Coordinates of C-alpha atoms and ligand atoms in Angstrom, one line a residue:
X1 CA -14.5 -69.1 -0.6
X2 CA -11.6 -67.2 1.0
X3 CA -9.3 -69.5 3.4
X4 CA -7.3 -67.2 4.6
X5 CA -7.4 -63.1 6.1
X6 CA -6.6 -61.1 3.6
X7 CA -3.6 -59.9 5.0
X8 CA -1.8 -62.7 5.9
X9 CA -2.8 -63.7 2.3
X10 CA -0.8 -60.8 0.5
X11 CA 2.1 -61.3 3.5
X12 CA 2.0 -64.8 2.1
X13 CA 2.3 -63.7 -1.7
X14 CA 5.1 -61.0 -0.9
X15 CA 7.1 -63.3 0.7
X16 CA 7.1 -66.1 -2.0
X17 CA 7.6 -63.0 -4.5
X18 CA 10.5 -62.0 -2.8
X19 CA 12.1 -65.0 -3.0
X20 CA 11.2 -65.8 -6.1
X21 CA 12.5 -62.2 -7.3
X22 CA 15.9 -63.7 -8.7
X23 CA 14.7 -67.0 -9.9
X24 CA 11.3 -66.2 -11.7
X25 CA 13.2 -65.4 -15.0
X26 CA 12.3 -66.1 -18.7
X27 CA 12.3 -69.5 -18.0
X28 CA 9.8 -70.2 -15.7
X29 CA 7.2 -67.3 -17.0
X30 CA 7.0 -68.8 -20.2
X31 CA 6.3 -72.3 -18.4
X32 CA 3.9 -70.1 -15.8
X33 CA 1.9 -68.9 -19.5
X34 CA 1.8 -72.0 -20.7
X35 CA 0.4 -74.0 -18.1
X36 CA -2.4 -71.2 -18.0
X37 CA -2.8 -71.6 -21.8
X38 CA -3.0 -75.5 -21.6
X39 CA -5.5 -75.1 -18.5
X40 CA -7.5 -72.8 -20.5
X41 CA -8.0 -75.2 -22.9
X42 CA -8.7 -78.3 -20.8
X43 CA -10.9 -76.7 -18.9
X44 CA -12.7 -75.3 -22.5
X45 CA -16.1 -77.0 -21.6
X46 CA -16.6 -76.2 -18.0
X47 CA -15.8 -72.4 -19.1
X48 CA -18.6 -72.9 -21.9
X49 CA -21.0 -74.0 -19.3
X50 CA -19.8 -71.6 -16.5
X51 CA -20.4 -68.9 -18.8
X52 CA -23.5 -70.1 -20.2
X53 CA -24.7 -71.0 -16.9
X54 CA -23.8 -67.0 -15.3
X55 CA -24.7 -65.1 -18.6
X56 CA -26.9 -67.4 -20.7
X57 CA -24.1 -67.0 -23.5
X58 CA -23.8 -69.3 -26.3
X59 CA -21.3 -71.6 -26.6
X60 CA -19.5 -70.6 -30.0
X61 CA -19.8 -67.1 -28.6
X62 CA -18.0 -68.1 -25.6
X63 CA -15.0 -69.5 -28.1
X64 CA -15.3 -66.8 -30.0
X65 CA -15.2 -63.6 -27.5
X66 CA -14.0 -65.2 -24.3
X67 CA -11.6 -68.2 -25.0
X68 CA -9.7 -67.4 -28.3
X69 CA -8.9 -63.9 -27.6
X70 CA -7.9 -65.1 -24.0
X71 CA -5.6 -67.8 -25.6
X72 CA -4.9 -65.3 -27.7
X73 CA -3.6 -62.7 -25.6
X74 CA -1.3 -65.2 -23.7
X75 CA 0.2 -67.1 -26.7
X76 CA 1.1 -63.8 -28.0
X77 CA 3.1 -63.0 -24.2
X78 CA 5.1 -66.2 -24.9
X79 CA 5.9 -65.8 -28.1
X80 CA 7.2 -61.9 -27.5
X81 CA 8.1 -62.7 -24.0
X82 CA 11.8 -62.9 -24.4
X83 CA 11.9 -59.2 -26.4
X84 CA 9.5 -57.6 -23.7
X85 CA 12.1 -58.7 -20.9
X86 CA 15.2 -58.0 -23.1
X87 CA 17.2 -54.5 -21.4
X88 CA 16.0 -51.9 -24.0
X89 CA 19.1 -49.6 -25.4
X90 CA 18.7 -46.1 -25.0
X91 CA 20.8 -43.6 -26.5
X92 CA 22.5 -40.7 -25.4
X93 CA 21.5 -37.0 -25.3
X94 CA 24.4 -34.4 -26.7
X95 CA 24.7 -34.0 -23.1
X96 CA 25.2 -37.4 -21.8
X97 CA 27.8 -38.3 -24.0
X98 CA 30.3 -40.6 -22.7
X99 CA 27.4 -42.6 -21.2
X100 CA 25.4 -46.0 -21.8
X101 CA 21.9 -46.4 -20.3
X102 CA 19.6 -49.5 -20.5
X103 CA 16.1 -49.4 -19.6
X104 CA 16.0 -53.0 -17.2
X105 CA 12.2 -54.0 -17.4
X106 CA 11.3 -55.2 -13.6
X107 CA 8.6 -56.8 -11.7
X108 CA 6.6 -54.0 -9.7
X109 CA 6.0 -56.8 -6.9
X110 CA 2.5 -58.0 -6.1
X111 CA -0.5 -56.3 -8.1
X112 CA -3.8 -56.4 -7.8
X113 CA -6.1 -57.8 -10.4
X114 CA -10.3 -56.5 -10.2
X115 CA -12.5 -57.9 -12.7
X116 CA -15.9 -57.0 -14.0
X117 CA -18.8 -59.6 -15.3
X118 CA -19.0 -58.5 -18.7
X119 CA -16.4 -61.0 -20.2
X120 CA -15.3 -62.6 -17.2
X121 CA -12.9 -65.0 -18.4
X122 CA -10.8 -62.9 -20.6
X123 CA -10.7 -59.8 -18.4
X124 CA -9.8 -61.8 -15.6
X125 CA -7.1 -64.2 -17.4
X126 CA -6.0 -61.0 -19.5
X127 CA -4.2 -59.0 -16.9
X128 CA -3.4 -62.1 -14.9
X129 CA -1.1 -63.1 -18.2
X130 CA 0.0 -59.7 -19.0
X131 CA 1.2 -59.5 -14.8
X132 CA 2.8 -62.9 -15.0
X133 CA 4.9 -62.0 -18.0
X134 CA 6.3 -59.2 -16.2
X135 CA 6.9 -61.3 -13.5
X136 CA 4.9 -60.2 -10.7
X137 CA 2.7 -62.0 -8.2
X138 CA -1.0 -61.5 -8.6
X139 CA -4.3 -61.4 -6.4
X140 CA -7.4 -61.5 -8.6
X141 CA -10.3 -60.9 -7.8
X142 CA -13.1 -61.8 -9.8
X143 CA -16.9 -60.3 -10.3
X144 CA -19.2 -61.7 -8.1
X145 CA -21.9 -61.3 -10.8
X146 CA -20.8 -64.2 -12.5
X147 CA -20.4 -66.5 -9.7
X148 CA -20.0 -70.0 -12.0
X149 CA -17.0 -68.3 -13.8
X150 CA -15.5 -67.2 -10.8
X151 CA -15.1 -70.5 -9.1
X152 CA -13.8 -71.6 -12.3
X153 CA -11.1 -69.0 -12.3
X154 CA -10.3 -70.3 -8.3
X155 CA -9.9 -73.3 -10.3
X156 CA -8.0 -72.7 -13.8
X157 CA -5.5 -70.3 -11.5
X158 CA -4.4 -73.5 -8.9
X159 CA -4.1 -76.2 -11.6
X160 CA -1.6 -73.6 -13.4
X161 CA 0.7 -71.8 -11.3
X162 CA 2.4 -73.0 -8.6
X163 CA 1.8 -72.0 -4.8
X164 CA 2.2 -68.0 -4.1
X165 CA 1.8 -66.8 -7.9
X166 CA -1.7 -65.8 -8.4
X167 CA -4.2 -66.1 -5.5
X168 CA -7.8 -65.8 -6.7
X169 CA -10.2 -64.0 -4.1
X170 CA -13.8 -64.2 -4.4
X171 CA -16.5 -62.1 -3.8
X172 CA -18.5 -59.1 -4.5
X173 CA -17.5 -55.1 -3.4
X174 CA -16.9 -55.7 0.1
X175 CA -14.1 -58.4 -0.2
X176 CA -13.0 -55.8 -2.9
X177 CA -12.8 -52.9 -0.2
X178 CA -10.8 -55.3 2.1
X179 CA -8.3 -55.9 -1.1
X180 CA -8.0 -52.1 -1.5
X181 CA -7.0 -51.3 2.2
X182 CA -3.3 -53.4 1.7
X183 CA -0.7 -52.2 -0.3
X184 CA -0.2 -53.7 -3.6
X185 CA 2.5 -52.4 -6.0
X186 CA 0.1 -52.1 -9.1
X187 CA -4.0 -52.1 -9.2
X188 CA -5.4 -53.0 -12.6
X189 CA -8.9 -52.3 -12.6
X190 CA -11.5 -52.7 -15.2
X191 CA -15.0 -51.9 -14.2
X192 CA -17.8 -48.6 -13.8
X193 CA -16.1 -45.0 -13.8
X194 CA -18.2 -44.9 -10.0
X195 CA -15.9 -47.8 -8.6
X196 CA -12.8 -46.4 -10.5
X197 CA -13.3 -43.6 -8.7
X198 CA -13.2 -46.0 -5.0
X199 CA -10.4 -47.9 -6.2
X200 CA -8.1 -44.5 -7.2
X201 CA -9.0 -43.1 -3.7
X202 CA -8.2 -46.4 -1.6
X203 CA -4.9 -46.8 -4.2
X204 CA -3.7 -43.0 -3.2
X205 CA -3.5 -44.2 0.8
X206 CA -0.6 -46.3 0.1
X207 CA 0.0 -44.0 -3.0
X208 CA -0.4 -46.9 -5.3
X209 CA 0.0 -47.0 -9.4
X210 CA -3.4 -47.7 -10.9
X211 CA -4.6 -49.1 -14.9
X212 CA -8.3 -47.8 -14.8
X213 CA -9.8 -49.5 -17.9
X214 CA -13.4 -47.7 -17.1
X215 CA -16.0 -47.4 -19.5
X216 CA -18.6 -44.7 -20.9
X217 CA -21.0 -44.0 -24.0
X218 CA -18.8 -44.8 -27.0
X219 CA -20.7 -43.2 -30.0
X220 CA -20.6 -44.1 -33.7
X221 CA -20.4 -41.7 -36.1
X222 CA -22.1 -42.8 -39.8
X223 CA -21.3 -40.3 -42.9
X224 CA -23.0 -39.7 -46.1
X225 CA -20.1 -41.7 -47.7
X226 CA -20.8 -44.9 -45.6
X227 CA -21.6 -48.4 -47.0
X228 CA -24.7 -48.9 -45.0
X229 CA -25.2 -52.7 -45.1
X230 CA -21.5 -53.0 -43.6
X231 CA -22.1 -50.3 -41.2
X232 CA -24.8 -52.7 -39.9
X233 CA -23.4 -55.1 -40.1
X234 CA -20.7 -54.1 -37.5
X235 CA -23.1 -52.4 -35.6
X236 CA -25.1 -55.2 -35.2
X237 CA -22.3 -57.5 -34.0
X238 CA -21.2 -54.8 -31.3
X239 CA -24.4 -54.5 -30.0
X240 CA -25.1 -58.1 -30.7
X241 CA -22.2 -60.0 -29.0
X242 CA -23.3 -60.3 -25.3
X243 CA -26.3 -58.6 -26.0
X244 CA -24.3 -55.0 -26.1
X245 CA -22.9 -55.9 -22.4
X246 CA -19.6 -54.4 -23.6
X247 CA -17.3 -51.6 -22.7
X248 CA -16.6 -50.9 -26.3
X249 CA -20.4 -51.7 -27.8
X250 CA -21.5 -49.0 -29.7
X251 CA -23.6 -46.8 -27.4
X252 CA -25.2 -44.4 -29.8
X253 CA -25.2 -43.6 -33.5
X254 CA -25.2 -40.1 -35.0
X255 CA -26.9 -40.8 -38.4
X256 CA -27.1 -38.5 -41.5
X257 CA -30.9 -37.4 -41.2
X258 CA -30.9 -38.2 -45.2
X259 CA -29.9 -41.9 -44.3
X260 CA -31.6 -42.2 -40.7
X261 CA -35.0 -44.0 -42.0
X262 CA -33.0 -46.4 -44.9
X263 CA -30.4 -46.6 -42.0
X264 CA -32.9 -48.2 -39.0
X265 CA -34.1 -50.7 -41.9
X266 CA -31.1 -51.9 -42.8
X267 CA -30.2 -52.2 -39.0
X268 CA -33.4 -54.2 -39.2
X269 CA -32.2 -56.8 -41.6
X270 CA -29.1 -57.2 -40.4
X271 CA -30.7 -58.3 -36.7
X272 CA -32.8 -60.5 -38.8
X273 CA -29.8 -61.9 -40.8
X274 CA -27.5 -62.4 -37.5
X275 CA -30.0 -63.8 -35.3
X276 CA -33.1 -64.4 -36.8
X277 CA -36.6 -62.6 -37.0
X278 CA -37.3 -62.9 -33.1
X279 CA -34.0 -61.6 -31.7
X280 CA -34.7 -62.6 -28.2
X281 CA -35.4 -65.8 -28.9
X282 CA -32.1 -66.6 -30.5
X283 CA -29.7 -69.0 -28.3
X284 CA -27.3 -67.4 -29.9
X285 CA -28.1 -64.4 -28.3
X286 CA -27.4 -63.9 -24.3
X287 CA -29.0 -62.8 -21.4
X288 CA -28.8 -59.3 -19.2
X289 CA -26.6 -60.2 -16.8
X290 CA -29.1 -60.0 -13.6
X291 CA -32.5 -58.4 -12.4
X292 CA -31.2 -55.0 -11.6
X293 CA -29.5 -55.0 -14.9
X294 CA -32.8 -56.0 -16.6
X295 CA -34.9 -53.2 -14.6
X296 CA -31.6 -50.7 -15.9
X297 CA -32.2 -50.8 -18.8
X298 CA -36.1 -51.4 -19.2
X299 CA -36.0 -48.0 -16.8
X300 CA -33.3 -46.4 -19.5
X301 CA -36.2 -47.2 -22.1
X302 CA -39.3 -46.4 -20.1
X303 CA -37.8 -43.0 -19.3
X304 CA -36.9 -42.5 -22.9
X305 CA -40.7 -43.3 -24.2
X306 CA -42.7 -41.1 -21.4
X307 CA -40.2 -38.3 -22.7
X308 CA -41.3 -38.9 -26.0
X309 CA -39.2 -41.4 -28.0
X310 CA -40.5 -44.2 -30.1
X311 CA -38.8 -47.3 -30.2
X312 CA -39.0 -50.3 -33.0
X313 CA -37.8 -53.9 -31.4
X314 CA -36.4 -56.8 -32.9
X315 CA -38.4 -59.7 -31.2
X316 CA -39.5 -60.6 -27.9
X317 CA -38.3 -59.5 -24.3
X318 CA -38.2 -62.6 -22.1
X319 CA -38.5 -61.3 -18.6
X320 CA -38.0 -64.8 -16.7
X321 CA -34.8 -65.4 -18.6
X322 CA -33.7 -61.5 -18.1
X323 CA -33.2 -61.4 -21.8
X324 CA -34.1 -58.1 -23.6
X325 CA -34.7 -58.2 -27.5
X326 CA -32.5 -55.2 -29.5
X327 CA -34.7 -52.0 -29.6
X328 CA -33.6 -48.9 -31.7
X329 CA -34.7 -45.7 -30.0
X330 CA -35.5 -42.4 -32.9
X331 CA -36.0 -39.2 -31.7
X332 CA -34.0 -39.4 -27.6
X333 CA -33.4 -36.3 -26.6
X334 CA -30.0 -35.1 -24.4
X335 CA -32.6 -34.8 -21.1
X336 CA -33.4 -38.7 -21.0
X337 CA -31.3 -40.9 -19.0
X338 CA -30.6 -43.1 -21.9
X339 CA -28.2 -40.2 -23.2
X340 CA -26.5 -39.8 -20.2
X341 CA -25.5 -42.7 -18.8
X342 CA -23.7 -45.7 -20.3
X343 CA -26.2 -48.3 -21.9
X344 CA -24.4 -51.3 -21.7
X345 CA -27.3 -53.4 -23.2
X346 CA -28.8 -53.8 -26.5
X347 CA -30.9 -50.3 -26.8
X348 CA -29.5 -48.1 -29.6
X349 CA -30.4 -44.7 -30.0
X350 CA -30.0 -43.2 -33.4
X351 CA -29.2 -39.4 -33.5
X352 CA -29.8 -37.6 -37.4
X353 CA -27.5 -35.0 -37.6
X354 CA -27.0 -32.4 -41.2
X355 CA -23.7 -31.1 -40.3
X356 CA -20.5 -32.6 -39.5
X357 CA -19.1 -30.2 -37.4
X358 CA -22.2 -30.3 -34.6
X359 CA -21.9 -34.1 -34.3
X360 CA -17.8 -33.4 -33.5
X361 CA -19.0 -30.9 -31.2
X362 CA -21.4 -32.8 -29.1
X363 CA -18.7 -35.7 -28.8
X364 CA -16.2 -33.0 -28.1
X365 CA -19.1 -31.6 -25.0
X366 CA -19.1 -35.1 -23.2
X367 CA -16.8 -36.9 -21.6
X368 CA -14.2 -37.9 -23.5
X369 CA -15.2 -42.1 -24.9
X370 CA -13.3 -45.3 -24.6
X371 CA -13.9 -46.1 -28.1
X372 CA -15.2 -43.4 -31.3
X373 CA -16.3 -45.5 -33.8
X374 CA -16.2 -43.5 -37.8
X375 CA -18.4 -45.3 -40.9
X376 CA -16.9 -43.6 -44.4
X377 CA -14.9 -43.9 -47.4
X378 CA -13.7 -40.5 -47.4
X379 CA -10.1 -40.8 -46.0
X380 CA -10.4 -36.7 -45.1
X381 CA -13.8 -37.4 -43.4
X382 CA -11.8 -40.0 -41.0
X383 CA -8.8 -37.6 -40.3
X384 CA -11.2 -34.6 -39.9
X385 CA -13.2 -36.8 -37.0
X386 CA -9.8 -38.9 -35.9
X387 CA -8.0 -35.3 -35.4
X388 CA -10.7 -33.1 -33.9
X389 CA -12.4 -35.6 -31.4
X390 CA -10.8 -37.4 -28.2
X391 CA -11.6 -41.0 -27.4
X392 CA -9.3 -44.0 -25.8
X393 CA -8.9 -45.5 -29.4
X394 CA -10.8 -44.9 -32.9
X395 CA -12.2 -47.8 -34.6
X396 CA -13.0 -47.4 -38.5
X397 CA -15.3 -49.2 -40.4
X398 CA -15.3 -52.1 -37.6
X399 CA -16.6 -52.2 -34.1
X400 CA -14.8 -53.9 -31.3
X401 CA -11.8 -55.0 -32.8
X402 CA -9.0 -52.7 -31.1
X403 CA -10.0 -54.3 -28.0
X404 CA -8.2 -57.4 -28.6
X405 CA -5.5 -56.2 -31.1
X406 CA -2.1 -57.7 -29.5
X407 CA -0.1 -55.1 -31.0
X408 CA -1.3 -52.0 -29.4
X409 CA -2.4 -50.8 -25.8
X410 CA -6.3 -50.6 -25.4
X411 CA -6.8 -48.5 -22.8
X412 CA -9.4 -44.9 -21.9
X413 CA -8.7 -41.7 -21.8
X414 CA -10.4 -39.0 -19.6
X415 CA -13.6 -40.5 -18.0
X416 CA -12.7 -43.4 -19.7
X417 CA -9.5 -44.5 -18.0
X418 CA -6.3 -44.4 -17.6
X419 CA -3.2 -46.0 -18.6
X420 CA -3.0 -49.1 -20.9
X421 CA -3.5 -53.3 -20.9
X422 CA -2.9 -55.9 -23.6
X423 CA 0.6 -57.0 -25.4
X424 CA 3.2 -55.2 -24.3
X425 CA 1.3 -52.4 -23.3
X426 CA 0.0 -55.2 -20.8
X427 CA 3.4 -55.7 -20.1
X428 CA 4.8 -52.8 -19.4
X429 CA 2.1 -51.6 -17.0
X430 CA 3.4 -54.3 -14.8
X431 CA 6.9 -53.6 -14.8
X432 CA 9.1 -50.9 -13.6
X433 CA 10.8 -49.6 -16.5
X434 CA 13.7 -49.2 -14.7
X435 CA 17.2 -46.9 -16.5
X436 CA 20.3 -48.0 -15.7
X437 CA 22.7 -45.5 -16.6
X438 CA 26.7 -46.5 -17.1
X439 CA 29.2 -43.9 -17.1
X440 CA 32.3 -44.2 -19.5
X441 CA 33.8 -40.8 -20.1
X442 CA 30.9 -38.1 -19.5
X443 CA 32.4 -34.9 -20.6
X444 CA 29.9 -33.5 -17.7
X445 CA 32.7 -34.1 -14.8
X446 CA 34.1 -31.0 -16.6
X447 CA 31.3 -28.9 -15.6
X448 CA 32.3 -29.7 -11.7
X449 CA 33.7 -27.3 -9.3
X450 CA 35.7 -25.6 -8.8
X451 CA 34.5 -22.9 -11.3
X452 CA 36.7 -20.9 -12.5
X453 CA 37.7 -20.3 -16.8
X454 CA 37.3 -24.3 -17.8
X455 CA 33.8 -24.1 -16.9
X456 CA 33.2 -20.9 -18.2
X457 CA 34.8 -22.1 -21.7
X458 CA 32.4 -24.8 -21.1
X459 CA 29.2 -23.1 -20.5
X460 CA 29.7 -20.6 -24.0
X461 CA 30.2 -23.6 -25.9
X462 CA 27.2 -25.7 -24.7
X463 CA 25.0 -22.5 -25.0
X464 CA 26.3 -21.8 -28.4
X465 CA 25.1 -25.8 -29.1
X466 CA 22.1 -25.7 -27.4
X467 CA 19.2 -24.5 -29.6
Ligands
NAD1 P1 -18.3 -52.6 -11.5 O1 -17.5 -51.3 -11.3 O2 -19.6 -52.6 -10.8 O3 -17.5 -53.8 -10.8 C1 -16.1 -54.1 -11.2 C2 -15.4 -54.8 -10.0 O4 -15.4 -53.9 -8.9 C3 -16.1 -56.1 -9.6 O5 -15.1 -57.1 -9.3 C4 -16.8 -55.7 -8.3 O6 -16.9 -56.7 -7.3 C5 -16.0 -54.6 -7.8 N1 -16.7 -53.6 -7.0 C6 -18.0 -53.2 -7.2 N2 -18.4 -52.3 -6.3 C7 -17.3 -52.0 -5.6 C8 -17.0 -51.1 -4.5 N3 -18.0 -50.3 -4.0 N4 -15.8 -51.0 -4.0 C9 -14.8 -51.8 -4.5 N5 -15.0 -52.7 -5.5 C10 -16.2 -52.8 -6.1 O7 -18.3 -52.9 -13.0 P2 -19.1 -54.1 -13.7 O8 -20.6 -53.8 -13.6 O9 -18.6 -55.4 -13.3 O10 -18.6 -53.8 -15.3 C11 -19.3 -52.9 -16.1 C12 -18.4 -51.7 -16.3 O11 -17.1 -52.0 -16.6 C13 -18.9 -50.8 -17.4 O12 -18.9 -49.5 -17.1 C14 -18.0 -51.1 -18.6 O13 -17.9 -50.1 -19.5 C15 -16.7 -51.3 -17.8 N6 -15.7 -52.1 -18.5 C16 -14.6 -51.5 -19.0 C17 -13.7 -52.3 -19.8 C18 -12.4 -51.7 -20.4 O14 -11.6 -52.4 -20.8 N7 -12.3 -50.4 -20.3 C19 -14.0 -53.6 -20.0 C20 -15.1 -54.2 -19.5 C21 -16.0 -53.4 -18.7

C-alpha cells in the first residue's frame, strides 16, 4: 500500500530528479541496472512463487518467459549503455555547412510506468530498466490482477535503487486515474486499446508524450508452401505459453482449405506432444488469469457455438482453478464475438481460405495487428504478405520472438500502439534526443540583410544547386 498522496509523491521524485540531473551519469545507471539485475536474481524464487501463486504458472515457464528475458533486457542496457548515452554526430546538410551538430541524448524527467497482468514481471521491470538507462526517475505502477507480483515489485524496486529513483504504486484503475491527473514527462503504457484510449486523453491535459504498447487480434497466415509440423509447433507454443494470455499470441489462423483438416490434427499432436493428452491438466500449463477472464472467454466460445461453430478441445476445463483447456474453433464466422475482439486466451479459430489475395484483404479491413505472423518457404510469398499488409512487426516461421529481440523496437502500429520499447528503442523513448547545433563558419550569414546584389548572387546559385 501507498504511504504517501500521490502528489506529494511525484513532488518528492522531481525534486530528487532534479538534483540528481547532473550527477546521475553513466556511472551510477549502470550500478542503478545492476543492482536491479542482481535483485532480480535473488529474489528468483519468491518471483516463481508470486507468479505461480497470481497466475498458476509454472516455474520453468516463469524462467523462461518472465525472468531471462527480464534479465535479458537489462544486461543488454549495461552492456550498450555507454553507446546509447554517447552524443550522436550528425552531419551537415549542403546548407548548413560550416556547422557541427550533436544529437545530446537526455533524461525527459519523471515518467510514468503502467503495467498490465499478462507478464507482470517483465513488462513492469522492462520499461523500469529501459527509463533508468536514460536516466529518468520512474513511478510504476503495477496490475492489480496480479496482486502477489506486485508486492514483489514494491519490493525488488526498494532493495535496488536508492531513495527517489523508482517509486512503485499499487493498485488497480483508480490509483491509475489519480497517476494520470499529474504531469509526468513520459507515460509508457502497456495494456487494452479501451484504457489506451483513458491514458492518451488524461496524458493530452498536461500535453504529455505517450508509448502505447496496446494490443489486438494478431492473425497467422499459413501457405500451401508451409512445413506444417513446425507451423505447429510455433503455434502451439504462442498459444501455449501462459495459456495464449499474450499480446503477441497468435489470435487466428487463416489456413489453406486444402491443409485445414491435416492442419487441426497436426495442431492436435503437437498440444499432445507439448503438454500431454489432457492439456488442462498439465502444470506446465497456467491458469486464466481470474473469474471474469474465465467467463470472457467461455462467453467468446459459447457465442461462437450457438452461431454455429464446432469446436475440438484438448483435455479438460477446470473451472475451480479458472484453467481452460486449448480449443480450436472451425467454421467462426466474422459476426461472432470471437472474431472481433481480442482472444487473449487459448481458443484458436482456424479460417480456410483458396486465395491469397482475400486473406491480405481481410487483414488489410481490420485494424491494423501488433504482430502478422507468415508460415512459408516461398521467399516471394513472405514479401508479397510483408509488403501488402500493416502490422507493428512481422514474425516468420516463429511466433513471439520479436517481442523480446534486444536489437529492434517492439512496438504497434494503428490500433495497436504507438511508439516503441525495448533496447535502445527502450532507450530512446525515454530521452530527449536533444541537437545541439555549433556554428563554425556557416556560409548562411551571407544570406542576411541587408539585401541587395550579394544575396541575389546568392540565391541563383543555391537555386541552381538545389534540385
Ligand atoms: P488493462 O488495459 O486492463 O490494464 C493495464 C493497466 O491499466 C493496469 O495497470 C490497470 O490497473 C490499468 N487500468 C485499468 N483500467 C484503467 C482505467 N480505467 N484507467 C486507468 N488505468 C486503468 O490491460 P490488461 O488486461 O492488464 O492487459 C491485457 C491487454 O494488454 C491486452 O489487450 C494485451 O494485448 C495488452 N498487452 C500489450 C502488450 C504490448 O507490448 N503491446 C503487452 C502485454 C499486454
Amino acid at each position: 500500500m501507498n504511504d504517501y498522496p500521490i502528489d506529494t509523491l511525484i513532488q518528492t521524485l522531481r525534486e530528487s530528479s532534479q538534483k540528481r540531473r547532473e550527477s546521475f551519469g553513466y556511472e551510477q545507471r549502470r550500478i542503478a541496472l545492476t543492482n536491479l539485475a542482481k535483485t532480480v536474481r535473488r529474489n528468483r524464487l519468491e518471483i516463481i512463487a508470486a507468479l505461480g501463486q497470481d497466475q498458476g504458472k509454472a516455474s520453468d515457464e516463469v524462467d523462461v518467459v518472465e525472468i531471462i528475458p527480464t534479465l535479458s533486457e537489462i544486461s543488454h542496457a549495461i552492456s550498450h549503455l555507454a553507446r546509447w548515452m554517447r552524443p550522436r554526430r550528425v552531419w551537415p546538410t549542403p546548407l548548413m555547412i560550416g556547422t557541427t551538430t550533436r544529437i545530446l541524448p537526455q533524461a525527459k524527467g519523471v515518467v510514468l510506468v503502467i503495467a498490465p497482468w499478462n507478464f507482470p514481471l517483465l513488462l513492469a521491470l522492462g520499461p523500469v530498466a529501459s527509463a533508468i538507462a536514460a536516466g529518468n526517475a520512474v513511478v510504476l505502477k503495477p496490475s492489480e490482477m496480479t496482486p502477489a507480483t506486485s508486492a514483489l515489485l514494491v519490493k525488488i524496486c526498494a532493495q535496488a535503487f536508492p531513495d527517489g529513483l523508482v517509486q512503485v504504486v499499487e493498485g488497480g484503475p483508480e490509483v491509475s486515474r489519480a497517476l494520470l491527473t499529474q504531469r509526468f514527462d513520459h507515460i509508457f503504457f502497456t495494456g487494452s486499446p479501451a484504457v489506451g484510449r483513458i491514458v492518451m486523453q488524461a496524458a493530452a491535459h498536461h500535453l504529455t508524450p505517450v508509448t502505447l504498447e496496446l494490443g489486438g487480434k494478431s492473425p497467422v497466415i499459413l501457405t500451401h508452401d508451409a512445413d506444417l509440423v513446425d507451423a505447429a509447433r510455433w503455434i502451439v507454443w504462442g498459444k501455449g505459453v501462459n495459456a495464449g494470455q499474450i499480446c503477441v499470441a497468435p489470435d487466428h489462423v487463416f489456413v489453406p482449405q486444402s491443409l485445414l483438416e491435416s492442419f487441426a490434427q497436426t495442431i492436435e499432436a503437437q498440444f499432445a506432444l507439448s503438454y500431454g493428452a489432457d492439456v488442462g491438466a498439465s502444470p506446465d500449463y497456467c491458469q486464466i488469469v481470474n473469474q471474469r477472464h474465465f467467463s470472457r472467454l467461455m462467453a467468446l466460445m459459447d457465442d461462437a457455438v450457438q452461431k454455429g461453430a464446432t469446436v475440438r478441445v484438448f483435455g479438460q476445463d477446470q473451472p475451480e482453478r479458472t484453467k481452460i483447456a486449448p480449443r480450436l474453433l472451425l467454421g467462426t464466422t466474422p459476426e461472432m464475438e470471437i472474431s472481433q475482439e481480442e482472444i487473449f486466451g487459448p481458443l484458436l479459430p482456424l479460417i480456410p481460405y483458396d486465395d491469397l489475395s482475400e486473406v491480405i484483404a481481410k487483414v488489410n479491413a481490420s485494424p491494423k495487428p501488433l504482430i502478422l505472423y507468415i508460415f512459408a518457404k516461398s521467399r516471394s510469398v513472405i514479401s508479397r504478405i510483408s509488403g501488402a499488409t500493416q502490422s507493428g512487426s512481422v514474425g516468420v516461421n516463429l511466433t513471439l520472438m520479436p517481442f523480446i529481440h534486444g536489437n529492434i523496437g517492439f512496438g504497434g502500429v494503428g490500433a495497436s500502439g504507438m511508439g516503441e520499447g525495448h533496447g535502445r528503442a527502450g532507450f530512446d523513448t525515454f530521452s530527449h534526443l536533444k541537437p545541439v547545433m555549433k556554428n563554425q563558419f556557416t556560409l548562411l550569414t551571407l544570406l542576411f540583410p541587408p539585401y541587395g546584389s550579394r544575396v541575389k548572387r546568392m540565391v541563383r546559385l543555391l537555386l541552381a544547386y538545389l534540385k
